[in-house]
Coordinates of C-alpha atoms and ligand atoms in Angstrom, one line a residue:
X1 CA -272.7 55.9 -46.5
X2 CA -270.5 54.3 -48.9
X3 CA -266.7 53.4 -48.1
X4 CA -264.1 50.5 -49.8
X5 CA -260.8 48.6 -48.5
X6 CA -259.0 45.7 -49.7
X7 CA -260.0 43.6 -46.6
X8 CA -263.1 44.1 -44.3
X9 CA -262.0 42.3 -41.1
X10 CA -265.4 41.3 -38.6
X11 CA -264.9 41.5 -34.8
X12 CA -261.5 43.4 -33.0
X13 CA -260.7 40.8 -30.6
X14 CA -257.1 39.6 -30.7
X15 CA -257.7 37.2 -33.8
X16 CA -259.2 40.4 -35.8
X17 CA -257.4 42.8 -34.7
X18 CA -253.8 40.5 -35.5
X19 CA -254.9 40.0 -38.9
X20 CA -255.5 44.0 -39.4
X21 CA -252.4 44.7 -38.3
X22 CA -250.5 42.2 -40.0
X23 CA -252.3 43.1 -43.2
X24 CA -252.0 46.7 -42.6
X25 CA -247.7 45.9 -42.3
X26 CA -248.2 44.5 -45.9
X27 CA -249.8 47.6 -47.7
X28 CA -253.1 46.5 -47.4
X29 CA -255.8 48.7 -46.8
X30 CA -258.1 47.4 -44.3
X31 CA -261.3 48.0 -42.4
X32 CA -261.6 46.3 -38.3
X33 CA -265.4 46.5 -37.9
X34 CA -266.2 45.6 -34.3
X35 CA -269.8 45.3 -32.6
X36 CA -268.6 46.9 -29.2
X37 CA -265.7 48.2 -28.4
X38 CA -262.5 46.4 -29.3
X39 CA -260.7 43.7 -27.5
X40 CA -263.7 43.5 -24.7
X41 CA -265.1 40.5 -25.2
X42 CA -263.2 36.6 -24.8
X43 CA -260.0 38.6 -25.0
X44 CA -260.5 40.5 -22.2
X45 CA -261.1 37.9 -20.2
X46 CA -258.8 35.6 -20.8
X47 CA -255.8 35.0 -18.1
X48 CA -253.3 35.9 -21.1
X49 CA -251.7 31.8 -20.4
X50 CA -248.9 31.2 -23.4
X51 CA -248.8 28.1 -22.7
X52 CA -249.1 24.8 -25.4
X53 CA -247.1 22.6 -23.2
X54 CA -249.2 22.1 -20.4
X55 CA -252.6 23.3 -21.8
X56 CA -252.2 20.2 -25.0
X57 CA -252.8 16.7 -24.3
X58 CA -251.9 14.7 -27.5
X59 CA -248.9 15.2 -30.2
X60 CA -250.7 16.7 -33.7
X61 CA -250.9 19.8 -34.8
X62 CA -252.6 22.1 -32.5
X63 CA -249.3 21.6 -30.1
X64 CA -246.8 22.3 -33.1
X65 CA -249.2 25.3 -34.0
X66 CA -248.8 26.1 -30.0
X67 CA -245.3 26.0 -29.8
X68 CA -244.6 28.2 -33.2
X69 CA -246.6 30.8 -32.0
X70 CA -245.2 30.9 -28.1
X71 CA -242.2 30.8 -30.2
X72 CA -243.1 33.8 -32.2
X73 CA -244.0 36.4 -29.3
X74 CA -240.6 37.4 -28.0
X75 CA -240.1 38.9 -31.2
X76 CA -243.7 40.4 -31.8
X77 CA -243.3 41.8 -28.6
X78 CA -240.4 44.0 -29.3
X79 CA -241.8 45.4 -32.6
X80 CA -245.2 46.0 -30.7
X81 CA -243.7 47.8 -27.5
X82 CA -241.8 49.5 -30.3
X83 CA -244.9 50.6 -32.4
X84 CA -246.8 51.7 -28.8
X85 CA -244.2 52.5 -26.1
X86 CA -245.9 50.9 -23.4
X87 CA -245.2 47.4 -21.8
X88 CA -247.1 44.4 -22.5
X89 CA -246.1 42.2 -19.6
X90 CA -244.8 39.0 -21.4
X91 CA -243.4 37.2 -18.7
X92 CA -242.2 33.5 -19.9
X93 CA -241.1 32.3 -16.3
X94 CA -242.5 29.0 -16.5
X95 CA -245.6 27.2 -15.2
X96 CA -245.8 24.2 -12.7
X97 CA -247.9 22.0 -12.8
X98 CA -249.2 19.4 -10.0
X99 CA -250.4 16.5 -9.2
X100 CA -252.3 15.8 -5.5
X101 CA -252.6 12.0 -6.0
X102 CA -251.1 9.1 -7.6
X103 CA -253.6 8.6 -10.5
X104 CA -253.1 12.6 -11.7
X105 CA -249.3 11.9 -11.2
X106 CA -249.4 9.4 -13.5
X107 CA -250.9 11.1 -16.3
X108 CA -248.7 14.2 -15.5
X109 CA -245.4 11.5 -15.6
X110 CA -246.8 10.4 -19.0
X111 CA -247.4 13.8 -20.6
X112 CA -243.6 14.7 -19.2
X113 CA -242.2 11.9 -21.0
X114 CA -243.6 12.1 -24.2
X115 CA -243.2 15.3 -24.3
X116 CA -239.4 15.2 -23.8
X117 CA -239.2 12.7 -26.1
X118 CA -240.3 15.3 -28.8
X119 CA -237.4 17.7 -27.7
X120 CA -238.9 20.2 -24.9
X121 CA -237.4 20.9 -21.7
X122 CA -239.7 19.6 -18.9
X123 CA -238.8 19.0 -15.5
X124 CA -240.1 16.4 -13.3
X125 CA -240.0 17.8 -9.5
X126 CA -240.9 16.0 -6.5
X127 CA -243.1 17.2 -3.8
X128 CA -239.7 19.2 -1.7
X129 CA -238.8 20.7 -5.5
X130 CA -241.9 21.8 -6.1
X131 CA -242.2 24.1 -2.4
X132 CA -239.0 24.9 -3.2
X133 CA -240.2 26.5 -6.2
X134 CA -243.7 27.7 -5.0
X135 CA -243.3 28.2 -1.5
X136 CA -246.8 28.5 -0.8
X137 CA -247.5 25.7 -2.6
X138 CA -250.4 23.2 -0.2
X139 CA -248.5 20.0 1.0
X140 CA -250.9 17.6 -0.6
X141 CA -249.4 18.2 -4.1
X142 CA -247.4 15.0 -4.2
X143 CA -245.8 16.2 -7.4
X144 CA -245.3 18.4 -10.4
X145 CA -243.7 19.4 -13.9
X146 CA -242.3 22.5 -14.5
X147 CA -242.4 23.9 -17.8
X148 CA -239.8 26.8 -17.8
X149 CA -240.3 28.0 -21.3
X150 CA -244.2 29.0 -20.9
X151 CA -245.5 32.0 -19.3
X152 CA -248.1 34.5 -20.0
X153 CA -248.7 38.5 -21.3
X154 CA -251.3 41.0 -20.4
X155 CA -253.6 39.9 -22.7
X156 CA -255.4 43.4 -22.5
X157 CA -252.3 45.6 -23.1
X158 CA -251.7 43.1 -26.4
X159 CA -255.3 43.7 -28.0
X160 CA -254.6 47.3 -27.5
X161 CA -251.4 47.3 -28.8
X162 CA -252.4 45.4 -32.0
X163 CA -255.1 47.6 -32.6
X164 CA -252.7 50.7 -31.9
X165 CA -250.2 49.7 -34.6
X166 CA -252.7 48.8 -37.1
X167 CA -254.3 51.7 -36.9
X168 CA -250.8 53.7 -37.0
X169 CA -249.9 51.1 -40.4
X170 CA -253.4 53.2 -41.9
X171 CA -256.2 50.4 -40.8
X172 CA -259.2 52.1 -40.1
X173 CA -261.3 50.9 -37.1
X174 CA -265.1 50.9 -35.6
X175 CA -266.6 50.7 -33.0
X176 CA -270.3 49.6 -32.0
X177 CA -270.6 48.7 -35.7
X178 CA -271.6 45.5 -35.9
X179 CA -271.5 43.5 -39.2
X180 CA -275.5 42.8 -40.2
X181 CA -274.7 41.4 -44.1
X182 CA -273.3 41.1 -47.0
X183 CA -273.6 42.0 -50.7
X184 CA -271.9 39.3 -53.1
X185 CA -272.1 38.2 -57.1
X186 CA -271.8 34.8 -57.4
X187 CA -268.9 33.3 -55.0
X188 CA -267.3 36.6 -54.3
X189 CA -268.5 39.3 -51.0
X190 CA -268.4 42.7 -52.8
X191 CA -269.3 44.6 -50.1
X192 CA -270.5 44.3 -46.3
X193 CA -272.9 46.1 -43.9
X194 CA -273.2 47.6 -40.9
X195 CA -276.1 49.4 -39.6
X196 CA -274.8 52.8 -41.0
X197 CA -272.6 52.0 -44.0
X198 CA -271.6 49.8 -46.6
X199 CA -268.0 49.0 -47.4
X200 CA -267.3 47.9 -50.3
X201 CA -264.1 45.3 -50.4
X202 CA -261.9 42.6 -51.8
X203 CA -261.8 40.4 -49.3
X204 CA -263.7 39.6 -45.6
X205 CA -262.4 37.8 -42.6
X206 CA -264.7 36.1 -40.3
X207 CA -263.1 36.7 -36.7
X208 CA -266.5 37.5 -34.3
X209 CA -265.0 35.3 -31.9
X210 CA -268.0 33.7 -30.3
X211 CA -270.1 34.8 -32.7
X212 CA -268.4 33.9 -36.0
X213 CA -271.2 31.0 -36.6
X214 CA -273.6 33.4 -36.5
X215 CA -271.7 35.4 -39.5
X216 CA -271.0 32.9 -41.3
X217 CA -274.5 31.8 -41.1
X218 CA -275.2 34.7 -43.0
X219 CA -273.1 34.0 -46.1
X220 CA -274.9 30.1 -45.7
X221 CA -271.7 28.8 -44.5
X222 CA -271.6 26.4 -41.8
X223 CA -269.2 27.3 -38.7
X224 CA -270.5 25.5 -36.0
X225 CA -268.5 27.5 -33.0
X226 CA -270.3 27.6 -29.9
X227 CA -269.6 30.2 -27.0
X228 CA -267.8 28.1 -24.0
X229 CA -268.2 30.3 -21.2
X230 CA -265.3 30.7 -18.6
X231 CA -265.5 32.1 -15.6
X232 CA -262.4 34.3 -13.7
X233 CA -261.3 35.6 -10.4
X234 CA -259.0 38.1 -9.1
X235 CA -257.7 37.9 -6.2
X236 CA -255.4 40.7 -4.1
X237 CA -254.6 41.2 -0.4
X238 CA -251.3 38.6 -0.3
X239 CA -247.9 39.6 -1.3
X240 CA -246.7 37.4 -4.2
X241 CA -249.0 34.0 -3.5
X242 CA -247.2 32.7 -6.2
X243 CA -244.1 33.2 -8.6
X244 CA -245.1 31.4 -11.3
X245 CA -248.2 30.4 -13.1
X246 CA -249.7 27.2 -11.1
X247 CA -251.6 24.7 -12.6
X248 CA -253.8 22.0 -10.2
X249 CA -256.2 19.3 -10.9
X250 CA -259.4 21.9 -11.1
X251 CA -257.7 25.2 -11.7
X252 CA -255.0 27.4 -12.3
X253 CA -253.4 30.3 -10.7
X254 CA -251.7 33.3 -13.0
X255 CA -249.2 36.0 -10.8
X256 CA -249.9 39.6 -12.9
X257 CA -248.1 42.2 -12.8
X258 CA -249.9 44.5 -11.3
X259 CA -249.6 42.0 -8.4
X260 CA -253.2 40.2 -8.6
X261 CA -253.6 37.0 -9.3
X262 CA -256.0 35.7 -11.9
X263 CA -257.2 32.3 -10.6
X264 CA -259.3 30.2 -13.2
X265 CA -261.3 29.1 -15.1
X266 CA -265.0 27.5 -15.3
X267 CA -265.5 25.9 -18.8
X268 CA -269.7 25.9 -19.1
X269 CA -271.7 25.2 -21.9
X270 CA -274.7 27.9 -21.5
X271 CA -275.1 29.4 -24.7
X272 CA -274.6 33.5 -24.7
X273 CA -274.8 34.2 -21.0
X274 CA -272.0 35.7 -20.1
X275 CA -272.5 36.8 -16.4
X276 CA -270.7 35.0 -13.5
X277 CA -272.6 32.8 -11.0
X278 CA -272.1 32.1 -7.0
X279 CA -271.3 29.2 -7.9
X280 CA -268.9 29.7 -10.6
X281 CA -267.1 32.1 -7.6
X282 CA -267.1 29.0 -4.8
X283 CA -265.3 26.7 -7.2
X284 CA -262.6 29.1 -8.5
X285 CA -262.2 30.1 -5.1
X286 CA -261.9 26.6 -3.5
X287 CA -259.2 24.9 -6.6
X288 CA -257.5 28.5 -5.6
X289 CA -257.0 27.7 -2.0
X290 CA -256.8 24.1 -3.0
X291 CA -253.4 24.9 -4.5
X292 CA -251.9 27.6 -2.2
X293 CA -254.3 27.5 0.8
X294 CA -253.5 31.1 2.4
X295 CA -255.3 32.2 -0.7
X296 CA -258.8 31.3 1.0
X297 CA -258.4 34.5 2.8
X298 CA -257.9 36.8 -0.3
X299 CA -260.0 39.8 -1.6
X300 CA -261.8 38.9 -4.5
X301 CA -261.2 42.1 -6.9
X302 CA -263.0 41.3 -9.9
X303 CA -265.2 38.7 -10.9
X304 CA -265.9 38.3 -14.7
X305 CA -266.3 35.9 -17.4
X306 CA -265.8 35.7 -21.3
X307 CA -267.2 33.2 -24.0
X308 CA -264.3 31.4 -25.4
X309 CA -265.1 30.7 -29.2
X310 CA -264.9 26.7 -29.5
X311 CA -265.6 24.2 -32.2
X312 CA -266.7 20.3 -32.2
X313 CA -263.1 19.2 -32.5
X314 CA -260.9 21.8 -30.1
X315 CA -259.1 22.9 -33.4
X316 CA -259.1 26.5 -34.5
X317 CA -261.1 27.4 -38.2
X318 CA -258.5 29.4 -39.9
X319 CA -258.8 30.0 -43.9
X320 CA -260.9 30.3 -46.9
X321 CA -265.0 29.8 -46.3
X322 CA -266.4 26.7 -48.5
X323 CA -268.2 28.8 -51.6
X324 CA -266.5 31.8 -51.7
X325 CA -263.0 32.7 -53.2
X326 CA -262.8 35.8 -50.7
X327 CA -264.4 35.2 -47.6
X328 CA -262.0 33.7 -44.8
X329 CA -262.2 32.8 -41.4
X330 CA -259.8 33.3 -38.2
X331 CA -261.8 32.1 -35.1
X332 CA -262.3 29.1 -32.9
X333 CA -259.3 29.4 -31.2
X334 CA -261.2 28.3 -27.8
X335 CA -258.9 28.6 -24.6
X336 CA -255.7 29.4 -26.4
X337 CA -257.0 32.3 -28.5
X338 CA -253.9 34.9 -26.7
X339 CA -251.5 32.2 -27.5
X340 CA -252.3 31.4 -31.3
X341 CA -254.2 34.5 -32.0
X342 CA -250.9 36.8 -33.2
X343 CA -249.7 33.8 -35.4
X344 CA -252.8 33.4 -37.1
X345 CA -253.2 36.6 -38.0
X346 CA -249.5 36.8 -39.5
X347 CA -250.1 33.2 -41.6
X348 CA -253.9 34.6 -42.8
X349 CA -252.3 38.0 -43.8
X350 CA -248.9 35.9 -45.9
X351 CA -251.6 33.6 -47.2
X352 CA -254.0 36.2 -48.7
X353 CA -251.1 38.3 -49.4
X354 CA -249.4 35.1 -51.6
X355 CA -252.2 33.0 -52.0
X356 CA -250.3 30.0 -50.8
X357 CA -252.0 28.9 -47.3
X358 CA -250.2 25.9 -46.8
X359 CA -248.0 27.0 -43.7
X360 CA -251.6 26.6 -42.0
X361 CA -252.4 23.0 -40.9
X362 CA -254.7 21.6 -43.2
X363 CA -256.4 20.3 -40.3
X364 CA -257.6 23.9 -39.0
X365 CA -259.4 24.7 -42.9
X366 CA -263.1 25.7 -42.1
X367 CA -264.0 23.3 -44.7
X368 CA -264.0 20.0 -42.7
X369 CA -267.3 21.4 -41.0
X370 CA -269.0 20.8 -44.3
X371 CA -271.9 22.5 -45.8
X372 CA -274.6 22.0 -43.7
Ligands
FAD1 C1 -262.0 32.9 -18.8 C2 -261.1 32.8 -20.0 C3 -259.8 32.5 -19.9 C4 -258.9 32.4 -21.0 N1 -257.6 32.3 -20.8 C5 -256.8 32.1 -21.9 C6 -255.4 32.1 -21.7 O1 -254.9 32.1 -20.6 N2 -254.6 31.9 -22.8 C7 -255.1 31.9 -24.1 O2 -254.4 31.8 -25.0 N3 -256.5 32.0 -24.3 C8 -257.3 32.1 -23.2 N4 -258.6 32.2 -23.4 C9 -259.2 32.1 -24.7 C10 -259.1 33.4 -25.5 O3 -259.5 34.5 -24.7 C11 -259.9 33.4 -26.8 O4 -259.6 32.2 -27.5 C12 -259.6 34.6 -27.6 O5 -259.7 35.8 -26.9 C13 -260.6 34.7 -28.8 O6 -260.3 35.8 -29.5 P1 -261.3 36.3 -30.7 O7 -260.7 37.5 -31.3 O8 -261.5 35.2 -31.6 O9 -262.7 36.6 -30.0 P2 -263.2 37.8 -29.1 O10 -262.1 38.3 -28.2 O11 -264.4 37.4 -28.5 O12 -263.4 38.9 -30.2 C14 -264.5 38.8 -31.1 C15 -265.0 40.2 -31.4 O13 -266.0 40.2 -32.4 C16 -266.9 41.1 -32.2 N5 -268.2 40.8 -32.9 C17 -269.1 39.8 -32.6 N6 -270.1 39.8 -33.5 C18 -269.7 40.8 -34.4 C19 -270.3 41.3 -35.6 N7 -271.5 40.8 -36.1 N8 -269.7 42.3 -36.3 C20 -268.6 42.9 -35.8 N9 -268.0 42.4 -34.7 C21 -268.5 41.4 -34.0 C22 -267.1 41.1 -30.7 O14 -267.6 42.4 -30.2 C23 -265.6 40.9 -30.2 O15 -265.0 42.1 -29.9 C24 -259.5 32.4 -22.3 C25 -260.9 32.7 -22.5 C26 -261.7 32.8 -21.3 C27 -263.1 33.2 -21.5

């Protein structure tokens, strides 16, 4: 079977399905192609953190790129629960973040400081503030910084909701149909395959999450991202552990609001496996109870893990593939892919739409992998 849009988009986690939607809000025709079903893989298991402040450890651009796009949601939000009519649970309450001895306090002062210095509000809490705040908090943290501007969204509810109001703007999605090739003339991709069909197109974007190297593999582009498994718990049986999300020295803590809390994350390097281990469980459990110790005796709900979609440098690969003058890419976002996902999609859709990509950070081009 035969079929044609403007834009064939690869893979309907948040990154695809942002740049459908923000296409389809321009006019564009587009095609979300997705292997499974939409939204289940890294982006359903992610903890659904906005957070740039505390997750970024250097000035440059992946923090300004953070902050635009925690900056951004408020407003995407609104149009979004507009478009859908259900909630999606953005709740930017802040995070703390603590220290349990002198040497992690040290780097957290730093990080506050410099971090002030460039304009955010931070504050620096001692061990009484930081109870007083968290009351469940262990005693052992010494210290902590909360960031009041961050917070975090149901991360499932906003793949959905993407999807939704593409598909209401007159995208077109599918399901268990993954992309298998390509058909192109020269530099251009004229048309792209699936097992049952061929679409024919003006443009493709690369955004298979975990598995974007493997697509652009096909087109003999290199896109070295590399699945980075991470491992998740939820845990239930307490009333509100915690208020806010809680960061510690080997894990984090993220209240939901269906009243679990998401406690995280394992970052392994084992290829495509994506199943959790015992072991994976026993240290997400332990930094859990580490940082609010009645937590030791809470139901595990779920346990699950995703493949975060990472590259050498930690920096995302958003824009045009080396060798073709229609072929783009909006992956490797790694562990911040519900954060930055919605922004990229906007800048890819204003770029292709205007052809002017400079409001991306050069820094983020797929080009600096090279050709081979
Ligand atoms: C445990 C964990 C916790 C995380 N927590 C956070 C957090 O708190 N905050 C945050 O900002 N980020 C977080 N992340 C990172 C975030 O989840 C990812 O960066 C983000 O979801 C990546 O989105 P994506 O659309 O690129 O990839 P995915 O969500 O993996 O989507 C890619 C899609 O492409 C499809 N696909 C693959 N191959 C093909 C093909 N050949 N053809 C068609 N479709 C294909 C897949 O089926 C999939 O649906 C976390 C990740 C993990 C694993």
């Amino acid at each position: 079977m035969s079929r044609g849009a403007d834009v064939v988009i690869a893979g309907a986690g948040i990154a695809g399905a942002a740049c459908a939607y923000e296409l389809a809000k321009r006019g564009a025709s587009v095609v979300l192609l997705d292997y499974g079903k939409a939204g289940m893989q890294a982006t359903n298991a992610a903890a659904g953190m906005l957070a740039p402040l505390t997750e970024t450890q250097a000035r440059g651009p992946m923090l300004d790129f953070g902050v635009e796009a925690l900056r951004a949601y408020p407003a995407l939000v609104d149009e979004l629960q507009a478009a859908v009519g259900f909630d999606l649970e953005l709740r930017l309450n802040g995070v703390l973040k603590v220290a349990f001895d002198e040497a992690l306090a040290d780097a957290l002062r730093r990080r506050c400081a410099w971090q002030r210095e460039l304009g955010f509000d931070l504050r620096w809490l001692n061990d009484a503030e930081c109870r007083e705040l968290e009351p469940r908090l262990s005693e052992h943290a010494i210290c902590g910084v909360f960031s009041p501007e961050e917070g975090n969204i149901s991360n499932q509810r906003l793949a959905l909701a993407l999807v939704r109001a593409a598909v209401a703007r007159g995208a077109t999605i599918h399901e268990r149909a993954g992309v298998r090739g390509f058909a192109r003339t020269r530099g251009r991709i004229v048309a792209v395959k699936t097992a049952d069909a061929t679409y024919a197109c003006e443009a493709v974007i690369i955004a298979a999450g975990a598995r974007s190297g493997q697509l652009a593999a096909r087109l003999g582009v290199r896109l070295p991202v590399r699945p980075v498994r991470g491992q998740m718990l939820a845990l239930g049986g307490m009333r509100a552990p915690v208020r806010h999300i809680v960061w510690g020295p080997d894990g984090y803590l993220v209240p939901r609001a269906n009243g679990l809390v998401f406690a995280g994350s394992t970052v392994e390097d084992v290829g495509f496996r994506r199943r959790t281990t015992r072991a994976g469980e026993r240290r997400l459990r332990a930094a859990a109870s580490r940082l609010v110790p009645q937590l030791a005796a809470a139901t595990v709900h779920f346990a699950w893990a995703g493949l975060r979609p990472g590259t050498p440098d930690d920096l995302p690969a958003i824009g045009r593939l080396p060798g073709y003058e229609n072929a783009y890419a909006a992956t490797g976002h790694y562990r911040n892919g519900i954060l930055l996902g919605p922004l990229s999609g906007r800048l890819v859709a204003e770029a292709m739409t205007s052809g002017d990509w400079s409001a991306i950070p050069a820094a983020f081009g797929p080009a600096r992998f090279g050709t081979h």
